[in-house]
Amino acid sequence: MPMRRFMILLPLVAIAAPAAAAGFNLPPRKPGQWEMKIQVDTAAMPPQIVRMCLDAETDKMLNDRFGGMAASMCSRQEQRTDGDAIILDSQCSLGQMQAVTHSVITGDFNSAYTMKTSVEMTGQRDAPGALDRVSPQGPSTQQTTIEATRVGECEAGMKPGDIDLGGGRVMNVRDMPAPQIQ
């Protein structure tokens, strides 16, 4: 997978992140226009801003598309609450690569939430699509923070399911095939 394609896929996974792993029971996001600021500590670039227009159907569709992928890759998925925070822990494999993920979600899914995720990856990077070219060998860690805010009703020209990745890259969740892990 070329670096450019990987960088496009990264925000898509982050968009679905609140319920990306099947088995997690998180509330749906309130319909409307959402703006997500995605900051990855290992990325040598400014935070990425993603805008999306959601209704109940497209929010569920987006989460279902990525949830199936997670269900087939993860041997452990646990969810608990700690006060107002939702804690998600998972252990997943992709080829010989293993990832242990810990996420803390605060806020609500009606107006704003923050998701802080820590991922520790180990093992041989032999993932499909030559992911080993963008992921170093040996143990590595990554911290990602997603700050999502509902900014109101969907903007003129955006329909439910539209995802604006910036730089003229707009797609609709209805047109996205389910991710395939081989």
JSON list of C-alpha atoms in Angstrom, two decimals:
[
{"chain": "A", "resi": 1, "resn": "MET", "atom": "CA", "xyz": [0.00, 0.00, 0.00]},
{"chain": "A", "resi": 2, "resn": "PRO", "atom": "CA", "xyz": [1.63, 3.26, -1.00]},
{"chain": "A", "resi": 3, "resn": "MET", "atom": "CA", "xyz": [2.08, 5.86, 1.75]},
{"chain": "A", "resi": 4, "resn": "ARG", "atom": "CA", "xyz": [-0.53, 8.16, 0.15]},
{"chain": "A", "resi": 5, "resn": "ARG", "atom": "CA", "xyz": [-3.18, 5.43, 0.20]},
{"chain": "A", "resi": 6, "resn": "PHE", "atom": "CA", "xyz": [-2.28, 4.57, 3.81]},
{"chain": "A", "resi": 7, "resn": "MET", "atom": "CA", "xyz": [-2.69, 8.22, 4.83]},
{"chain": "A", "resi": 8, "resn": "ILE", "atom": "CA", "xyz": [-6.16, 8.27, 3.22]},
{"chain": "A", "resi": 9, "resn": "LEU", "atom": "CA", "xyz": [-7.17, 5.05, 5.00]},
{"chain": "A", "resi": 10, "resn": "LEU", "atom": "CA", "xyz": [-5.98, 6.28, 8.41]},
{"chain": "A", "resi": 11, "resn": "PRO", "atom": "CA", "xyz": [-8.69, 8.94, 8.79]},
{"chain": "A", "resi": 12, "resn": "LEU", "atom": "CA", "xyz": [-11.36, 6.54, 7.55]},
{"chain": "A", "resi": 13, "resn": "VAL", "atom": "CA", "xyz": [-10.49, 4.13, 10.32]},
{"chain": "A", "resi": 14, "resn": "ALA", "atom": "CA", "xyz": [-10.48, 7.03, 12.78]},
{"chain": "A", "resi": 15, "resn": "ILE", "atom": "CA", "xyz": [-13.90, 8.16, 11.57]},
{"chain": "A", "resi": 16, "resn": "ALA", "atom": "CA", "xyz": [-15.35, 4.79, 12.38]},
{"chain": "A", "resi": 17, "resn": "ALA", "atom": "CA", "xyz": [-13.30, 4.51, 15.58]},
{"chain": "A", "resi": 18, "resn": "PRO", "atom": "CA", "xyz": [-16.09, 5.13, 18.10]},
{"chain": "A", "resi": 19, "resn": "ALA", "atom": "CA", "xyz": [-17.64, 1.77, 17.22]},
{"chain": "A", "resi": 20, "resn": "ALA", "atom": "CA", "xyz": [-15.08, 0.31, 14.87]},
{"chain": "A", "resi": 21, "resn": "ALA", "atom": "CA", "xyz": [-14.76, -2.93, 16.74]},
{"chain": "A", "resi": 22, "resn": "ALA", "atom": "CA", "xyz": [-17.75, -5.21, 16.72]},
{"chain": "A", "resi": 23, "resn": "GLY", "atom": "CA", "xyz": [-18.76, -6.13, 20.24]},
{"chain": "A", "resi": 24, "resn": "PHE", "atom": "CA", "xyz": [-18.37, -2.62, 21.60]},
{"chain": "A", "resi": 25, "resn": "ASN", "atom": "CA", "xyz": [-21.70, -1.08, 22.54]},
{"chain": "A", "resi": 26, "resn": "LEU", "atom": "CA", "xyz": [-21.33, 2.67, 22.02]},
{"chain": "A", "resi": 27, "resn": "PRO", "atom": "CA", "xyz": [-24.07, 5.20, 21.45]},
{"chain": "A", "resi": 28, "resn": "PRO", "atom": "CA", "xyz": [-24.73, 6.48, 17.92]},
{"chain": "A", "resi": 29, "resn": "ARG", "atom": "CA", "xyz": [-23.62, 9.99, 17.02]},
{"chain": "A", "resi": 30, "resn": "LYS", "atom": "CA", "xyz": [-26.34, 12.62, 16.77]},
{"chain": "A", "resi": 31, "resn": "PRO", "atom": "CA", "xyz": [-27.26, 13.23, 13.12]},
{"chain": "A", "resi": 32, "resn": "GLY", "atom": "CA", "xyz": [-25.75, 16.33, 11.53]},
{"chain": "A", "resi": 33, "resn": "GLN", "atom": "CA", "xyz": [-22.38, 17.77, 10.53]},
{"chain": "A", "resi": 34, "resn": "TRP", "atom": "CA", "xyz": [-19.40, 16.50, 12.54]},
{"chain": "A", "resi": 35, "resn": "GLU", "atom": "CA", "xyz": [-15.85, 17.81, 12.45]},
{"chain": "A", "resi": 36, "resn": "MET", "atom": "CA", "xyz": [-13.04, 15.56, 13.63]},
{"chain": "A", "resi": 37, "resn": "LYS", "atom": "CA", "xyz": [-9.54, 16.74, 14.47]},
{"chain": "A", "resi": 38, "resn": "ILE", "atom": "CA", "xyz": [-7.20, 13.74, 14.28]},
{"chain": "A", "resi": 39, "resn": "GLN", "atom": "CA", "xyz": [-3.72, 14.02, 15.80]},
{"chain": "A", "resi": 40, "resn": "VAL", "atom": "CA", "xyz": [-1.26, 11.13, 15.62]},
{"chain": "A", "resi": 41, "resn": "ASP", "atom": "CA", "xyz": [1.84, 11.60, 17.78]},
{"chain": "A", "resi": 42, "resn": "THR", "atom": "CA", "xyz": [4.13, 9.77, 15.35]},
{"chain": "A", "resi": 43, "resn": "ALA", "atom": "CA", "xyz": [2.92, 11.67, 12.28]},
{"chain": "A", "resi": 44, "resn": "ALA", "atom": "CA", "xyz": [5.21, 14.46, 11.12]},
{"chain": "A", "resi": 45, "resn": "MET", "atom": "CA", "xyz": [2.25, 16.56, 10.01]},
{"chain": "A", "resi": 46, "resn": "PRO", "atom": "CA", "xyz": [-0.33, 18.86, 11.55]},
{"chain": "A", "resi": 47, "resn": "PRO", "atom": "CA", "xyz": [-3.63, 17.44, 12.81]},
{"chain": "A", "resi": 48, "resn": "GLN", "atom": "CA", "xyz": [-5.95, 16.27, 10.06]},
{"chain": "A", "resi": 49, "resn": "ILE", "atom": "CA", "xyz": [-9.46, 17.73, 9.91]},
{"chain": "A", "resi": 50, "resn": "VAL", "atom": "CA", "xyz": [-12.23, 15.50, 8.58]},
{"chain": "A", "resi": 51, "resn": "ARG", "atom": "CA", "xyz": [-15.80, 16.70, 8.11]},
{"chain": "A", "resi": 52, "resn": "MET", "atom": "CA", "xyz": [-18.74, 14.38, 7.71]},
{"chain": "A", "resi": 53, "resn": "CYS", "atom": "CA", "xyz": [-22.49, 14.55, 7.39]},
{"chain": "A", "resi": 54, "resn": "LEU", "atom": "CA", "xyz": [-24.28, 11.75, 9.24]},
{"chain": "A", "resi": 55, "resn": "ASP", "atom": "CA", "xyz": [-27.77, 10.51, 9.77]},
{"chain": "A", "resi": 56, "resn": "ALA", "atom": "CA", "xyz": [-28.67, 7.44, 11.85]},
{"chain": "A", "resi": 57, "resn": "GLU", "atom": "CA", "xyz": [-28.45, 5.12, 8.82]},
{"chain": "A", "resi": 58, "resn": "THR", "atom": "CA", "xyz": [-25.05, 6.30, 7.57]},
{"chain": "A", "resi": 59, "resn": "ASP", "atom": "CA", "xyz": [-23.52, 6.42, 11.07]},
{"chain": "A", "resi": 60, "resn": "LYS", "atom": "CA", "xyz": [-24.52, 2.78, 11.59]},
{"chain": "A", "resi": 61, "resn": "MET", "atom": "CA", "xyz": [-23.38, 1.86, 8.07]},
{"chain": "A", "resi": 62, "resn": "LEU", "atom": "CA", "xyz": [-19.94, 3.41, 8.63]},
{"chain": "A", "resi": 63, "resn": "ASN", "atom": "CA", "xyz": [-19.48, 1.60, 11.93]},
{"chain": "A", "resi": 64, "resn": "ASP", "atom": "CA", "xyz": [-20.74, -1.72, 10.52]},
{"chain": "A", "resi": 65, "resn": "ARG", "atom": "CA", "xyz": [-18.28, -1.59, 7.60]},
{"chain": "A", "resi": 66, "resn": "PHE", "atom": "CA", "xyz": [-15.26, -1.33, 9.87]},
{"chain": "A", "resi": 67, "resn": "GLY", "atom": "CA", "xyz": [-16.74, -3.38, 12.74]},
{"chain": "A", "resi": 68, "resn": "GLY", "atom": "CA", "xyz": [-16.78, -6.57, 10.70]},
{"chain": "A", "resi": 69, "resn": "MET", "atom": "CA", "xyz": [-13.09, -6.12, 9.95]},
{"chain": "A", "resi": 70, "resn": "ALA", "atom": "CA", "xyz": [-12.28, -5.72, 13.64]},
{"chain": "A", "resi": 71, "resn": "ALA", "atom": "CA", "xyz": [-14.36, -8.73, 14.68]},
{"chain": "A", "resi": 72, "resn": "SER", "atom": "CA", "xyz": [-12.36, -11.03, 12.42]},
{"chain": "A", "resi": 73, "resn": "MET", "atom": "CA", "xyz": [-8.99, -9.68, 13.60]},
{"chain": "A", "resi": 74, "resn": "CYS", "atom": "CA", "xyz": [-9.46, -9.28, 17.36]},
{"chain": "A", "resi": 75, "resn": "SER", "atom": "CA", "xyz": [-9.17, -12.07, 19.92]},
{"chain": "A", "resi": 76, "resn": "ARG", "atom": "CA", "xyz": [-10.04, -9.81, 22.86]},
{"chain": "A", "resi": 77, "resn": "GLN", "atom": "CA", "xyz": [-12.39, -6.86, 23.10]},
{"chain": "A", "resi": 78, "resn": "GLU", "atom": "CA", "xyz": [-13.47, -5.42, 26.43]},
{"chain": "A", "resi": 79, "resn": "GLN", "atom": "CA", "xyz": [-15.58, -2.38, 27.26]},
{"chain": "A", "resi": 80, "resn": "ARG", "atom": "CA", "xyz": [-16.17, -0.80, 30.65]},
{"chain": "A", "resi": 81, "resn": "THR", "atom": "CA", "xyz": [-17.01, 2.57, 32.14]},
{"chain": "A", "resi": 82, "resn": "ASP", "atom": "CA", "xyz": [-15.04, 4.58, 34.66]},
{"chain": "A", "resi": 83, "resn": "GLY", "atom": "CA", "xyz": [-17.21, 7.47, 35.78]},
{"chain": "A", "resi": 84, "resn": "ASP", "atom": "CA", "xyz": [-18.24, 9.28, 32.60]},
{"chain": "A", "resi": 85, "resn": "ALA", "atom": "CA", "xyz": [-15.47, 7.70, 30.51]},
{"chain": "A", "resi": 86, "resn": "ILE", "atom": "CA", "xyz": [-15.88, 4.67, 28.26]},
{"chain": "A", "resi": 87, "resn": "ILE", "atom": "CA", "xyz": [-12.79, 2.44, 28.25]},
{"chain": "A", "resi": 88, "resn": "LEU", "atom": "CA", "xyz": [-12.13, 0.09, 25.30]},
{"chain": "A", "resi": 89, "resn": "ASP", "atom": "CA", "xyz": [-9.36, -2.52, 25.26]},
{"chain": "A", "resi": 90, "resn": "SER", "atom": "CA", "xyz": [-8.59, -4.92, 22.43]},
{"chain": "A", "resi": 91, "resn": "GLN", "atom": "CA", "xyz": [-5.94, -7.30, 21.18]},
{"chain": "A", "resi": 92, "resn": "CYS", "atom": "CA", "xyz": [-5.88, -7.82, 17.41]},
{"chain": "A", "resi": 93, "resn": "SER", "atom": "CA", "xyz": [-3.71, -9.53, 14.80]},
{"chain": "A", "resi": 94, "resn": "LEU", "atom": "CA", "xyz": [-2.97, -8.81, 11.17]},
{"chain": "A", "resi": 95, "resn": "GLY", "atom": "CA", "xyz": [-0.68, -11.46, 9.78]},
{"chain": "A", "resi": 96, "resn": "GLN", "atom": "CA", "xyz": [2.29, -11.73, 12.14]},
{"chain": "A", "resi": 97, "resn": "MET", "atom": "CA", "xyz": [1.66, -8.25, 13.57]},
{"chain": "A", "resi": 98, "resn": "GLN", "atom": "CA", "xyz": [-0.17, -7.86, 16.88]},
{"chain": "A", "resi": 99, "resn": "ALA", "atom": "CA", "xyz": [-1.73, -4.69, 18.23]},
{"chain": "A", "resi": 100, "resn": "VAL", "atom": "CA", "xyz": [-2.84, -4.03, 21.80]},
{"chain": "A", "resi": 101, "resn": "THR", "atom": "CA", "xyz": [-5.13, -1.03, 21.93]},
{"chain": "A", "resi": 102, "resn": "HIS", "atom": "CA", "xyz": [-6.42, 1.03, 24.87]},
{"chain": "A", "resi": 103, "resn": "SER", "atom": "CA", "xyz": [-8.95, 3.81, 24.22]},
{"chain": "A", "resi": 104, "resn": "VAL", "atom": "CA", "xyz": [-10.62, 6.28, 26.55]},
{"chain": "A", "resi": 105, "resn": "ILE", "atom": "CA", "xyz": [-13.69, 8.15, 25.29]},
{"chain": "A", "resi": 106, "resn": "THR", "atom": "CA", "xyz": [-15.04, 11.16, 27.15]},
{"chain": "A", "resi": 107, "resn": "GLY", "atom": "CA", "xyz": [-17.87, 13.52, 26.28]},
{"chain": "A", "resi": 108, "resn": "ASP", "atom": "CA", "xyz": [-21.06, 12.50, 24.55]},
{"chain": "A", "resi": 109, "resn": "PHE", "atom": "CA", "xyz": [-22.18, 11.52, 21.10]},
{"chain": "A", "resi": 110, "resn": "ASN", "atom": "CA", "xyz": [-24.69, 14.38, 20.83]},
{"chain": "A", "resi": 111, "resn": "SER", "atom": "CA", "xyz": [-22.35, 17.40, 20.79]},
{"chain": "A", "resi": 112, "resn": "ALA", "atom": "CA", "xyz": [-18.69, 16.47, 21.30]},
{"chain": "A", "resi": 113, "resn": "TYR", "atom": "CA", "xyz": [-16.42, 13.66, 22.39]},
{"chain": "A", "resi": 114, "resn": "THR", "atom": "CA", "xyz": [-12.70, 12.98, 22.65]},
{"chain": "A", "resi": 115, "resn": "MET", "atom": "CA", "xyz": [-11.13, 9.61, 22.02]},
{"chain": "A", "resi": 116, "resn": "LYS", "atom": "CA", "xyz": [-7.54, 9.02, 23.15]},
{"chain": "A", "resi": 117, "resn": "THR", "atom": "CA", "xyz": [-6.05, 5.78, 21.87]},
{"chain": "A", "resi": 118, "resn": "SER", "atom": "CA", "xyz": [-2.75, 4.12, 22.64]},
{"chain": "A", "resi": 119, "resn": "VAL", "atom": "CA", "xyz": [-1.62, 1.30, 20.35]},
{"chain": "A", "resi": 120, "resn": "GLU", "atom": "CA", "xyz": [1.37, -0.97, 20.91]},
{"chain": "A", "resi": 121, "resn": "MET", "atom": "CA", "xyz": [2.35, -3.01, 17.86]},
{"chain": "A", "resi": 122, "resn": "THR", "atom": "CA", "xyz": [4.68, -5.99, 17.94]},
{"chain": "A", "resi": 123, "resn": "GLY", "atom": "CA", "xyz": [5.70, -8.75, 15.59]},
{"chain": "A", "resi": 124, "resn": "GLN", "atom": "CA", "xyz": [6.72, -9.00, 11.96]},
{"chain": "A", "resi": 125, "resn": "ARG", "atom": "CA", "xyz": [5.14, -6.43, 9.67]},
{"chain": "A", "resi": 126, "resn": "ASP", "atom": "CA", "xyz": [4.01, -8.81, 6.92]},
{"chain": "A", "resi": 127, "resn": "ALA", "atom": "CA", "xyz": [0.55, -7.35, 6.57]},
{"chain": "A", "resi": 128, "resn": "PRO", "atom": "CA", "xyz": [-1.33, -7.37, 3.28]},
{"chain": "A", "resi": 129, "resn": "GLY", "atom": "CA", "xyz": [-0.70, -4.40, 1.01]},
{"chain": "A", "resi": 130, "resn": "ALA", "atom": "CA", "xyz": [2.91, -3.95, 2.09]},
{"chain": "A", "resi": 131, "resn": "LEU", "atom": "CA", "xyz": [2.00, -2.20, 5.34]},
{"chain": "A", "resi": 132, "resn": "ASP", "atom": "CA", "xyz": [5.54, -3.07, 6.42]},
{"chain": "A", "resi": 133, "resn": "ARG", "atom": "CA", "xyz": [6.77, -0.24, 4.20]},
{"chain": "A", "resi": 134, "resn": "VAL", "atom": "CA", "xyz": [5.02, 2.36, 6.36]},
{"chain": "A", "resi": 135, "resn": "SER", "atom": "CA", "xyz": [5.28, 0.61, 9.73]},
{"chain": "A", "resi": 136, "resn": "PRO", "atom": "CA", "xyz": [8.74, 0.03, 11.22]},
{"chain": "A", "resi": 137, "resn": "GLN", "atom": "CA", "xyz": [9.93, -3.39, 12.34]},
{"chain": "A", "resi": 138, "resn": "GLY", "atom": "CA", "xyz": [10.01, -4.21, 16.03]},
{"chain": "A", "resi": 139, "resn": "PRO", "atom": "CA", "xyz": [7.83, -2.91, 18.85]},
{"chain": "A", "resi": 140, "resn": "SER", "atom": "CA", "xyz": [6.31, 0.50, 18.31]},
{"chain": "A", "resi": 141, "resn": "THR", "atom": "CA", "xyz": [3.73, 2.63, 20.02]},
{"chain": "A", "resi": 142, "resn": "GLN", "atom": "CA", "xyz": [1.39, 5.31, 18.76]},
{"chain": "A", "resi": 143, "resn": "GLN", "atom": "CA", "xyz": [-0.91, 7.77, 20.50]},
{"chain": "A", "resi": 144, "resn": "THR", "atom": "CA", "xyz": [-3.90, 9.13, 18.59]},
{"chain": "A", "resi": 145, "resn": "THR", "atom": "CA", "xyz": [-6.33, 11.79, 19.78]},
{"chain": "A", "resi": 146, "resn": "ILE", "atom": "CA", "xyz": [-9.62, 12.39, 18.01]},
{"chain": "A", "resi": 147, "resn": "GLU", "atom": "CA", "xyz": [-11.60, 15.46, 19.00]},
{"chain": "A", "resi": 148, "resn": "ALA", "atom": "CA", "xyz": [-15.06, 15.27, 17.42]},
{"chain": "A", "resi": 149, "resn": "THR", "atom": "CA", "xyz": [-17.56, 18.12, 17.52]},
{"chain": "A", "resi": 150, "resn": "ARG", "atom": "CA", "xyz": [-21.07, 18.30, 16.11]},
{"chain": "A", "resi": 151, "resn": "VAL", "atom": "CA", "xyz": [-21.13, 21.69, 14.41]},
{"chain": "A", "resi": 152, "resn": "GLY", "atom": "CA", "xyz": [-24.82, 21.74, 13.44]},
{"chain": "A", "resi": 153, "resn": "GLU", "atom": "CA", "xyz": [-26.96, 20.50, 10.61]},
{"chain": "A", "resi": 154, "resn": "CYS", "atom": "CA", "xyz": [-25.27, 19.18, 7.47]},
{"chain": "A", "resi": 155, "resn": "GLU", "atom": "CA", "xyz": [-23.79, 21.90, 5.29]},
{"chain": "A", "resi": 156, "resn": "ALA", "atom": "CA", "xyz": [-25.37, 22.77, 1.97]},
{"chain": "A", "resi": 157, "resn": "GLY", "atom": "CA", "xyz": [-24.02, 20.46, -0.70]},
{"chain": "A", "resi": 158, "resn": "MET", "atom": "CA", "xyz": [-23.29, 17.61, 1.74]},
{"chain": "A", "resi": 159, "resn": "LYS", "atom": "CA", "xyz": [-25.64, 14.66, 2.01]},
{"chain": "A", "resi": 160, "resn": "PRO", "atom": "CA", "xyz": [-25.78, 12.00, 4.72]},
{"chain": "A", "resi": 161, "resn": "GLY", "atom": "CA", "xyz": [-22.76, 9.73, 4.46]},
{"chain": "A", "resi": 162, "resn": "ASP", "atom": "CA", "xyz": [-20.48, 12.34, 2.83]},
{"chain": "A", "resi": 163, "resn": "ILE", "atom": "CA", "xyz": [-16.95, 12.40, 4.27]},
{"chain": "A", "resi": 164, "resn": "ASP", "atom": "CA", "xyz": [-14.70, 15.35, 3.39]},
{"chain": "A", "resi": 165, "resn": "LEU", "atom": "CA", "xyz": [-11.08, 14.37, 3.99]},
{"chain": "A", "resi": 166, "resn": "GLY", "atom": "CA", "xyz": [-9.80, 17.76, 2.86]},
{"chain": "A", "resi": 167, "resn": "GLY", "atom": "CA", "xyz": [-7.83, 18.63, -0.24]},
{"chain": "A", "resi": 168, "resn": "GLY", "atom": "CA", "xyz": [-10.84, 17.97, -2.48]},
{"chain": "A", "resi": 169, "resn": "ARG", "atom": "CA", "xyz": [-11.17, 14.33, -1.35]},
{"chain": "A", "resi": 170, "resn": "VAL", "atom": "CA", "xyz": [-14.86, 13.65, -0.68]},
{"chain": "A", "resi": 171, "resn": "MET", "atom": "CA", "xyz": [-16.49, 10.23, -0.59]},
{"chain": "A", "resi": 172, "resn": "ASN", "atom": "CA", "xyz": [-19.74, 8.77, 0.65]},
{"chain": "A", "resi": 173, "resn": "VAL", "atom": "CA", "xyz": [-19.94, 5.81, 3.01]},
{"chain": "A", "resi": 174, "resn": "ARG", "atom": "CA", "xyz": [-22.62, 4.27, 0.75]},
{"chain": "A", "resi": 175, "resn": "ASP", "atom": "CA", "xyz": [-20.03, 4.04, -2.04]},
{"chain": "A", "resi": 176, "resn": "MET", "atom": "CA", "xyz": [-17.26, 2.54, 0.12]},
{"chain": "A", "resi": 177, "resn": "PRO", "atom": "CA", "xyz": [-16.72, -1.20, -0.07]},
{"chain": "A", "resi": 178, "resn": "ALA", "atom": "CA", "xyz": [-16.24, -3.03, 3.19]},
{"chain": "A", "resi": 179, "resn": "PRO", "atom": "CA", "xyz": [-12.51, -3.25, 4.02]},
{"chain": "A", "resi": 180, "resn": "GLN", "atom": "CA", "xyz": [-10.98, -6.56, 2.96]},
{"chain": "A", "resi": 181, "resn": "ILE", "atom": "CA", "xyz": [-8.20, -8.12, 5.01]},
{"chain": "A", "resi": 182, "resn": "GLN", "atom": "CA", "xyz": [-6.55, -11.00, 3.20]}
]
